[in-house]
Coordinates of C-alpha atoms and ligand atoms in Angstrom, one line a residue:
M945 CA -29.0 7.2 -21.8
T946 CA -28.6 7.5 -18.0
A947 CA -27.3 10.8 -16.8
P948 CA -24.1 10.6 -14.8
L949 CA -24.7 10.5 -11.0
R950 CA -23.8 13.7 -9.3
T951 CA -20.6 13.5 -7.3
S952 CA -18.4 16.1 -5.8
D953 CA -15.5 17.3 -7.9
P954 CA -12.6 14.9 -7.6
I955 CA -9.0 15.8 -6.7
V956 CA -7.0 14.6 -9.7
V957 CA -3.4 13.6 -9.2
A958 CA -1.3 12.9 -12.3
V959 CA 1.3 10.1 -12.4
A960 CA 3.8 11.4 -15.0
L961 CA 5.5 8.4 -16.7
G962 CA 5.6 9.4 -20.3
E963 CA 3.4 7.3 -22.4
R964 CA 2.5 5.2 -19.3
S965 CA 1.1 8.3 -17.5
Y966 CA -2.2 8.2 -15.8
D967 CA -4.6 10.0 -13.4
I968 CA -5.7 9.2 -9.9
A969 CA -9.3 10.6 -9.3
I970 CA -9.9 11.0 -5.6
G971 CA -13.2 11.8 -4.0
R972 CA -16.4 10.7 -2.3
G973 CA -18.7 9.2 -4.9
Q974 CA -16.1 8.9 -7.7
L975 CA -17.0 5.2 -8.3
A976 CA -20.1 6.5 -10.1
T977 CA -17.9 8.1 -12.7
L978 CA -16.0 4.8 -13.5
G979 CA -18.0 3.9 -16.6
H980 CA -17.8 7.3 -18.2
R981 CA -14.0 7.6 -17.5
I982 CA -13.4 4.2 -19.1
A983 CA -15.6 5.0 -22.0
A984 CA -13.6 8.2 -22.6
L985 CA -10.3 6.5 -22.2
R986 CA -11.1 3.3 -24.2
P987 CA -14.2 3.7 -26.4
G988 CA -15.8 0.3 -27.0
A989 CA -13.7 -1.6 -24.5
R990 CA -15.2 -4.4 -22.5
V991 CA -14.4 -4.8 -18.8
A992 CA -13.5 -7.7 -16.6
I993 CA -13.9 -7.0 -12.8
V994 CA -11.5 -8.9 -10.5
T995 CA -12.5 -8.7 -6.8
D996 CA -12.7 -10.6 -3.5
E997 CA -15.8 -12.0 -1.9
T998 CA -16.0 -9.4 0.8
V999 CA -15.6 -6.4 -1.5
A1000 CA -18.0 -8.0 -3.9
R1001 CA -20.7 -8.1 -1.2
H1002 CA -20.3 -4.4 -0.4
H1003 CA -19.4 -2.8 -3.8
R1004 CA -19.8 -5.1 -6.8
A1005 CA -23.3 -3.9 -7.6
A1006 CA -22.4 -0.3 -7.5
T1007 CA -19.4 -0.9 -9.7
E1008 CA -21.4 -2.8 -12.3
A1009 CA -24.1 0.0 -12.2
A1010 CA -21.4 2.6 -12.8
L1011 CA -20.2 0.6 -15.8
A1012 CA -23.6 0.0 -17.1
A1013 CA -24.4 3.7 -16.9
A1014 CA -21.9 4.2 -19.7
G1015 CA -23.2 1.2 -21.5
I1016 CA -20.3 -1.0 -20.5
G1017 CA -21.0 -4.7 -19.8
A1018 CA -18.7 -6.6 -17.4
S1019 CA -17.8 -10.0 -16.4
C1020 CA -16.5 -10.7 -12.9
V1021 CA -14.2 -13.1 -11.2
T1022 CA -14.1 -13.3 -7.4
V1023 CA -11.4 -14.8 -5.2
P1024 CA -11.4 -15.4 -1.4
P1025 CA -10.4 -12.4 0.7
G1026 CA -7.0 -12.2 2.3
E1027 CA -3.3 -12.5 1.5
S1028 CA -3.6 -16.2 0.7
S1029 CA -5.2 -15.2 -2.6
K1030 CA -1.8 -13.8 -3.8
S1031 CA -1.0 -17.3 -5.0
F1032 CA -0.3 -19.3 -8.1
P1033 CA -3.6 -21.1 -7.9
M1034 CA -5.6 -17.8 -7.7
L1035 CA -3.4 -16.2 -10.4
E1036 CA -4.3 -19.3 -12.6
R1037 CA -8.0 -18.9 -11.8
V1038 CA -8.1 -15.2 -12.6
C1039 CA -6.1 -15.6 -15.8
E1040 CA -8.4 -18.5 -17.0
A1041 CA -11.4 -16.4 -16.1
L1042 CA -10.2 -13.4 -18.1
I1043 CA -9.4 -15.7 -21.1
S1044 CA -12.8 -17.5 -20.9
A1045 CA -14.5 -14.1 -20.7
R1046 CA -12.8 -13.4 -24.0
V1047 CA -11.0 -10.3 -22.7
E1048 CA -8.9 -9.0 -25.6
R1049 CA -5.9 -6.7 -25.9
A1050 CA -8.2 -3.7 -26.3
D1051 CA -10.3 -4.5 -23.2
L1052 CA -9.7 -3.5 -19.6
V1053 CA -9.4 -5.3 -16.3
V1054 CA -10.8 -3.5 -13.2
A1055 CA -9.2 -4.4 -10.0
L1056 CA -11.9 -3.8 -7.3
G1057 CA -10.4 -4.3 -3.9
G1058 CA -7.5 -3.8 -1.5
G1059 CA -3.9 -4.4 -2.1
V1060 CA -4.4 -8.1 -2.5
I1061 CA -6.7 -7.7 -5.4
G1062 CA -4.7 -4.8 -6.9
D1063 CA -1.5 -6.9 -6.9
L1064 CA -3.2 -10.1 -8.1
A1065 CA -5.4 -8.6 -10.9
G1066 CA -2.6 -6.3 -11.9
L1067 CA -0.2 -9.3 -12.4
A1068 CA -3.0 -11.3 -14.2
A1069 CA -3.5 -8.3 -16.5
A1070 CA 0.2 -8.1 -17.2
L1071 CA 0.3 -11.7 -18.2
V1072 CA -2.9 -12.5 -20.1
R1073 CA -2.4 -12.0 -23.8
R1074 CA 1.1 -10.6 -22.9
G1075 CA -0.5 -7.6 -21.3
I1076 CA -3.9 -6.0 -20.9
D1077 CA -4.4 -2.6 -19.5
Y1078 CA -6.1 -2.3 -16.2
V1079 CA -7.8 0.2 -13.9
Q1080 CA -7.4 0.3 -10.2
V1081 CA -10.4 0.8 -8.0
P1082 CA -8.8 0.6 -4.6
T1083 CA -11.2 -0.1 -1.7
T1084 CA -8.9 0.0 1.4
L1085 CA -7.0 3.1 2.7
L1086 CA -3.7 1.3 2.2
A1087 CA -4.6 0.6 -1.5
Q1088 CA -5.8 4.2 -2.1
V1089 CA -2.6 5.8 -0.8
D1090 CA -0.1 3.1 -1.7
S1091 CA -0.6 -0.2 -3.5
A1092 CA -2.9 1.1 -6.3
V1093 CA -0.3 3.7 -7.4
G1094 CA 3.1 2.9 -8.9
G1095 CA 2.5 -0.3 -10.9
K1096 CA 4.1 -3.0 -8.7
T1097 CA 2.1 -6.2 -9.0
A1098 CA 2.9 -9.6 -7.4
I1099 CA 1.9 -12.8 -5.9
D1100 CA 3.8 -14.6 -3.0
S1101 CA 6.1 -17.6 -3.3
S1102 CA 6.6 -20.3 -0.8
H1103 CA 10.0 -18.5 -0.3
G1104 CA 8.4 -15.1 0.6
K1105 CA 6.1 -12.3 -0.2
N1106 CA 5.8 -10.6 -3.6
L1107 CA 8.6 -12.6 -5.1
V1108 CA 6.7 -13.3 -8.4
G1109 CA 5.5 -10.1 -10.0
A1110 CA 5.9 -7.5 -12.7
F1111 CA 5.9 -3.7 -13.1
H1112 CA 2.6 -3.0 -14.9
Q1113 CA 1.2 0.6 -14.5
P1114 CA -2.6 0.9 -14.4
V1115 CA -4.2 3.3 -17.0
L1116 CA -6.4 4.9 -14.4
V1117 CA -7.0 4.9 -10.6
V1118 CA -10.4 5.8 -9.2
A1119 CA -10.2 6.2 -5.4
D1120 CA -13.7 6.7 -4.1
T1121 CA -13.2 7.6 -0.4
A1122 CA -16.8 6.6 0.4
L1123 CA -15.8 3.0 -0.2
L1124 CA -13.7 3.1 2.9
D1125 CA -16.9 3.6 5.0
T1126 CA -17.4 -0.2 5.0
L1127 CA -13.8 -1.0 5.8
P1128 CA -13.3 -2.4 9.3
A1129 CA -11.8 0.2 11.7
R1130 CA -8.7 -1.9 12.3
Q1131 CA -8.0 -2.1 8.5
F1132 CA -8.5 1.7 8.2
R1133 CA -6.1 2.4 11.1
A1134 CA -3.5 0.1 9.5
G1135 CA -3.7 1.9 6.2
Y1136 CA -3.3 5.2 8.1
A1137 CA 0.3 4.1 9.1
E1138 CA 1.2 4.5 5.3
V1139 CA -0.4 7.9 5.4
A1140 CA 1.7 9.0 8.3
K1141 CA 4.7 7.5 6.5
Y1142 CA 4.4 10.2 3.8
G1143 CA 4.7 12.9 6.3
L1144 CA 7.5 11.2 8.1
L1145 CA 9.5 10.6 5.1
G1146 CA 9.3 13.8 3.2
D1147 CA 6.7 16.3 4.4
A1148 CA 6.9 17.7 7.9
A1149 CA 4.0 20.1 7.4
F1150 CA 1.8 17.3 6.3
F1151 CA 2.8 15.3 9.5
A1152 CA 2.0 18.3 11.7
W1153 CA -1.4 18.7 9.8
L1154 CA -2.1 14.9 10.6
E1155 CA -1.3 15.4 14.3
T1156 CA -4.1 17.9 14.4
N1157 CA -6.6 16.6 11.9
W1158 CA -6.3 12.9 12.1
P1159 CA -9.8 12.5 13.8
D1160 CA -11.3 14.1 10.7
V1161 CA -9.4 11.8 8.4
F1162 CA -10.9 8.9 10.2
A1163 CA -14.3 10.4 10.2
G1164 CA -14.4 10.9 6.4
G1165 CA -15.1 14.0 4.5
P1166 CA -12.7 16.5 3.1
A1167 CA -9.9 15.8 5.5
R1168 CA -9.8 12.2 4.4
E1169 CA -9.7 13.2 0.7
H1170 CA -6.9 15.8 1.4
A1171 CA -4.8 13.2 3.3
I1172 CA -5.3 10.6 0.4
A1173 CA -4.4 13.2 -2.2
V1174 CA -1.3 14.5 -0.4
S1175 CA -0.2 10.8 0.0
C1176 CA -0.9 10.0 -3.7
R1177 CA 0.9 13.1 -4.8
M1178 CA 4.1 12.2 -2.9
K1179 CA 4.0 8.6 -4.2
A1180 CA 3.3 9.8 -7.7
A1181 CA 6.2 12.2 -7.6
I1182 CA 8.6 9.6 -6.3
V1183 CA 7.4 6.9 -8.8
G1184 CA 7.7 9.5 -11.6
R1185 CA 11.4 10.0 -10.8
D1186 CA 12.2 6.4 -10.0
E1187 CA 9.7 4.0 -11.5
R1188 CA 11.8 0.8 -11.1
E1189 CA 13.2 1.6 -7.6
T1190 CA 16.8 2.0 -8.6
G1191 CA 17.2 4.8 -6.0
E1192 CA 14.7 7.2 -4.4
R1193 CA 11.7 4.9 -4.5
A1194 CA 13.4 3.0 -1.7
L1195 CA 12.4 5.9 0.6
L1196 CA 8.8 4.5 0.5
N1197 CA 10.3 1.6 2.6
L1198 CA 10.6 3.7 5.7
G1199 CA 9.6 1.5 8.6
H1200 CA 9.5 -1.6 6.3
T1201 CA 12.8 -3.2 7.1
F1202 CA 11.8 -3.7 10.7
G1203 CA 8.1 -4.0 9.7
H1204 CA 8.5 -6.9 7.2
A1205 CA 10.5 -8.8 9.8
F1206 CA 7.6 -8.4 12.4
E1207 CA 5.1 -9.4 9.8
A1208 CA 7.1 -12.5 8.8
A1209 CA 7.5 -13.4 12.4
A1210 CA 3.7 -13.2 12.9
G1211 CA 3.3 -15.4 9.8
F1212 CA 1.5 -12.6 7.8
S1213 CA -1.5 -13.3 9.9
D1214 CA -4.2 -11.2 11.6
R1215 CA -2.0 -11.1 14.6
L1216 CA -0.3 -8.1 12.9
L1217 CA -1.6 -6.3 9.9
H1218 CA 0.9 -4.8 7.4
G1219 CA 0.2 -1.2 8.5
E1220 CA 0.5 -2.2 12.2
A1221 CA 3.9 -3.7 11.5
I1222 CA 4.9 -0.6 9.6
S1223 CA 3.8 1.6 12.5
L1224 CA 6.1 -0.4 14.8
G1225 CA 8.8 -0.3 12.2
M1226 CA 8.6 3.6 11.8
A1227 CA 8.7 4.0 15.5
L1228 CA 11.8 1.9 15.6
A1229 CA 13.4 3.6 12.6
F1230 CA 13.1 7.0 14.3
A1231 CA 14.3 5.5 17.7
F1232 CA 17.2 4.0 15.9
S1233 CA 18.0 7.2 14.2
A1234 CA 18.0 9.0 17.6
R1235 CA 20.3 6.3 19.0
R1236 CA 22.7 7.1 16.2
G1237 CA 22.5 10.8 17.1
L1238 CA 20.8 11.8 13.9
L1239 CA 17.9 13.4 15.6
P1240 CA 16.9 14.4 19.3
A1241 CA 15.1 11.7 21.3
A1242 CA 12.1 14.1 21.6
E1243 CA 11.6 13.9 17.8
A1244 CA 11.4 10.1 18.0
E1245 CA 9.0 10.4 20.9
R1246 CA 6.8 12.7 18.8
V1247 CA 6.5 10.1 16.1
E1248 CA 5.6 7.6 18.7
R1249 CA 3.0 9.9 20.3
H1250 CA 1.1 10.4 17.1
L1251 CA 1.1 6.7 16.1
A1252 CA -0.1 5.8 19.6
A1253 CA -2.8 8.6 19.5
V1254 CA -4.5 7.0 16.5
G1255 CA -4.3 3.5 18.2
L1256 CA -1.4 2.0 16.2
P1257 CA 1.2 -0.1 18.0
I1258 CA 4.6 1.4 18.7
H1259 CA 6.0 -1.3 21.0
V1260 CA 6.8 -4.9 20.0
S1261 CA 5.2 -6.0 23.2
A1262 CA 1.8 -4.9 21.8
V1263 CA 1.9 -7.8 19.3
A1264 CA -0.6 -10.6 20.3
G1265 CA 1.4 -13.8 20.8
G1266 CA 4.7 -11.9 21.2
M1267 CA 7.7 -11.6 18.9
P1268 CA 10.8 -13.8 18.6
D1269 CA 14.2 -12.7 19.9
A1270 CA 16.6 -10.2 18.2
D1271 CA 18.6 -13.0 16.5
R1272 CA 15.5 -14.5 14.8
L1273 CA 14.4 -11.0 13.8
M1274 CA 17.8 -10.3 12.4
E1275 CA 17.5 -13.5 10.3
L1276 CA 14.2 -12.3 9.0
I1277 CA 15.7 -8.9 8.1
A1278 CA 18.6 -10.6 6.3
Q1279 CA 16.2 -12.7 4.3
D1280 CA 14.1 -9.7 3.3
K1281 CA 16.8 -7.2 2.6
K1282 CA 19.8 -9.3 1.5
V1283 CA 22.4 -8.2 4.0
K1284 CA 25.7 -7.7 2.2
R1285 CA 28.9 -8.4 4.3
G1286 CA 27.2 -7.7 7.6
K1287 CA 25.8 -4.3 6.2
L1288 CA 22.3 -3.3 5.6
T1289 CA 20.5 -0.6 3.6
F1290 CA 18.1 1.2 5.9
I1291 CA 15.8 4.2 5.7
L1292 CA 16.8 6.5 8.5
A1293 CA 15.7 10.1 9.4
R1294 CA 17.3 13.4 10.4
G1295 CA 13.9 14.5 11.7
V1296 CA 10.1 14.4 10.8
G1297 CA 9.9 14.9 7.0
S1298 CA 13.6 14.2 6.5
S1299 CA 14.3 10.6 5.7
F1300 CA 17.1 9.3 3.7
I1301 CA 18.6 6.1 2.4
A1302 CA 21.5 4.9 4.5
H1303 CA 23.7 2.3 3.0
G1304 CA 26.2 0.2 5.0
V1305 CA 24.4 0.2 8.4
D1306 CA 26.1 -2.3 10.6
T1307 CA 23.9 -5.3 11.4
A1308 CA 25.5 -5.7 14.8
E1309 CA 24.3 -2.2 15.7
V1310 CA 20.8 -3.0 14.6
R1311 CA 20.8 -6.2 16.6
D1312 CA 22.0 -4.4 19.8
F1313 CA 19.2 -1.9 19.3
L1314 CA 16.6 -4.6 18.9
V1315 CA 18.0 -6.4 22.1
E1316 CA 17.4 -3.1 24.0
K1317 CA 13.9 -2.6 22.6
L1318 CA 12.8 -6.2 23.2
A1319 CA 14.0 -5.9 26.8
R1320 CA 11.5 -3.0 27.3
R1321 CA 8.3 -5.0 27.8
Ligands
NAD616 N1 1.8 -3.1 -5.1 C1 2.3 -2.2 -4.1 O1 2.9 -1.3 -4.4 C2 1.9 -2.6 -2.7 C3 2.1 -1.6 -1.7 C4 1.8 -1.9 -0.4 C5 1.1 -3.2 -0.1 N2 0.9 -4.0 -1.2 C6 0.2 -5.3 -0.9 O2 -1.2 -5.0 -0.5 C7 -1.7 -6.1 0.3 C8 -2.4 -5.5 1.5 O3 -3.5 -4.7 1.0 P1 -4.7 -4.4 2.0 O4 -4.2 -4.0 3.3 O5 -5.5 -3.5 1.2 O6 -5.3 -5.8 2.2 P2 -6.6 -6.6 1.5 O7 -6.6 -6.4 0.1 O8 -6.4 -8.1 2.0 O9 -7.8 -6.0 2.3 C9 -7.9 -6.1 3.6 C10 -9.3 -6.8 4.0 O10 -10.3 -5.8 3.9 C11 -11.4 -6.3 3.0 N3 -11.9 -5.1 2.3 C12 -11.3 -4.5 1.3 N4 -12.0 -3.3 1.0 C13 -13.1 -3.4 1.8 C14 -14.2 -2.5 2.0 N5 -14.2 -1.3 1.2 N6 -15.1 -2.7 2.8 C15 -15.0 -3.9 3.6 N7 -14.0 -4.7 3.5 C16 -13.0 -4.5 2.6 C17 -10.7 -7.4 2.2 O11 -11.7 -8.3 1.8 C18 -9.7 -7.9 3.1 O12 -10.3 -8.9 4.0 C19 -0.4 -6.9 0.6 O13 -0.5 -8.1 -0.1 C20 0.8 -6.1 0.2 O14 1.8 -6.9 -0.2 C21 1.3 -3.8 -2.4
ZN617 ZN1 3.7 -0.7 3.3

């Protein structure tokens, strides 16, 4: 038997959901523990890895080696990288591959990749044989702090993003922070927007810590692990209280009402990555909160200052190819959020770390605000 590879002790965050509870193991080198963790959780289970071609090139061999170290054989299905793989054809491909690999109810799917793979593999796992358990091995910062935790899975429809999906919690998340070393800098930075989001929505001390320590988060090492752990703890706590987003979980949408409209306007393309859109959206949510007198202008400027310091966009004018006018953006907001009688639900803030869900925000007021912002080029 091969001895387990030495890794630093992980930070373990528990997601408390009764019988659907699971752990998130965070740390540099944690991928090496994957096989032993799975063997402990599901003795005798076989594994099917779902990944994309780019992630496979970097991390498939190490993943298979980690499984083999615990005597676990694995099949593997690979899809092209990118959002376009969250589609019916790719869902079919993954489901058929899992069935032809004879994955059974007692076996496990391993989602090895970013949010695209987590969402696609998680949905395939929810569907095949009416539900197989799965393990998330997130390989982007966005996936480690956000999409791998909480059990939302989905593919896109021609009508919009994430419209075909299921709630299906993983049984384990292994977030190896070293996997992020191969991630392109722009992708890492985009994921960082979601890290900052946790500070902005509910933890002022964490945001202040990020303002000082962000260079170390980008550099890797203990600060990166700390930032991921704090983020996961907050997401786990919110999901633990509101798994199905009937209330508080909506706070995680801070910056996403504006952000989704910008992403849609950019055609979900490389012109604007999700996290970049969320950076713009959070800057605007704080500016809008200031305009409504909820917080001082200086507080909104503080948010902009930090996002700009790490290189994230804070002005719509920064988007390559430009953005449409306020009316078109309002149409996109309406499609995403289902405006009811001219009123919107919005995540606003009373300050850094104090976001809240505001119902009944007047769409005309949001439009006026966008007109002002778009005029500032
Ligand atoms: N389920 C949820 O709760 C939830 C939450 C937020 C976002 N999402 C979804 O997540 C998706 C975005 O996720 P993402 O930003 O991780 O995108 P992604 O999965 O497309 O990954 C981004 C790019 O990085 C590459 N990549 C991934 N890991 C790498 C690594 N370690 N080294 C080198 N390259 C690597 C990928 O191949 C891809 O090209 C969206 O579809 C979004 O809807 C889901
Ligand atoms: Zn997001």
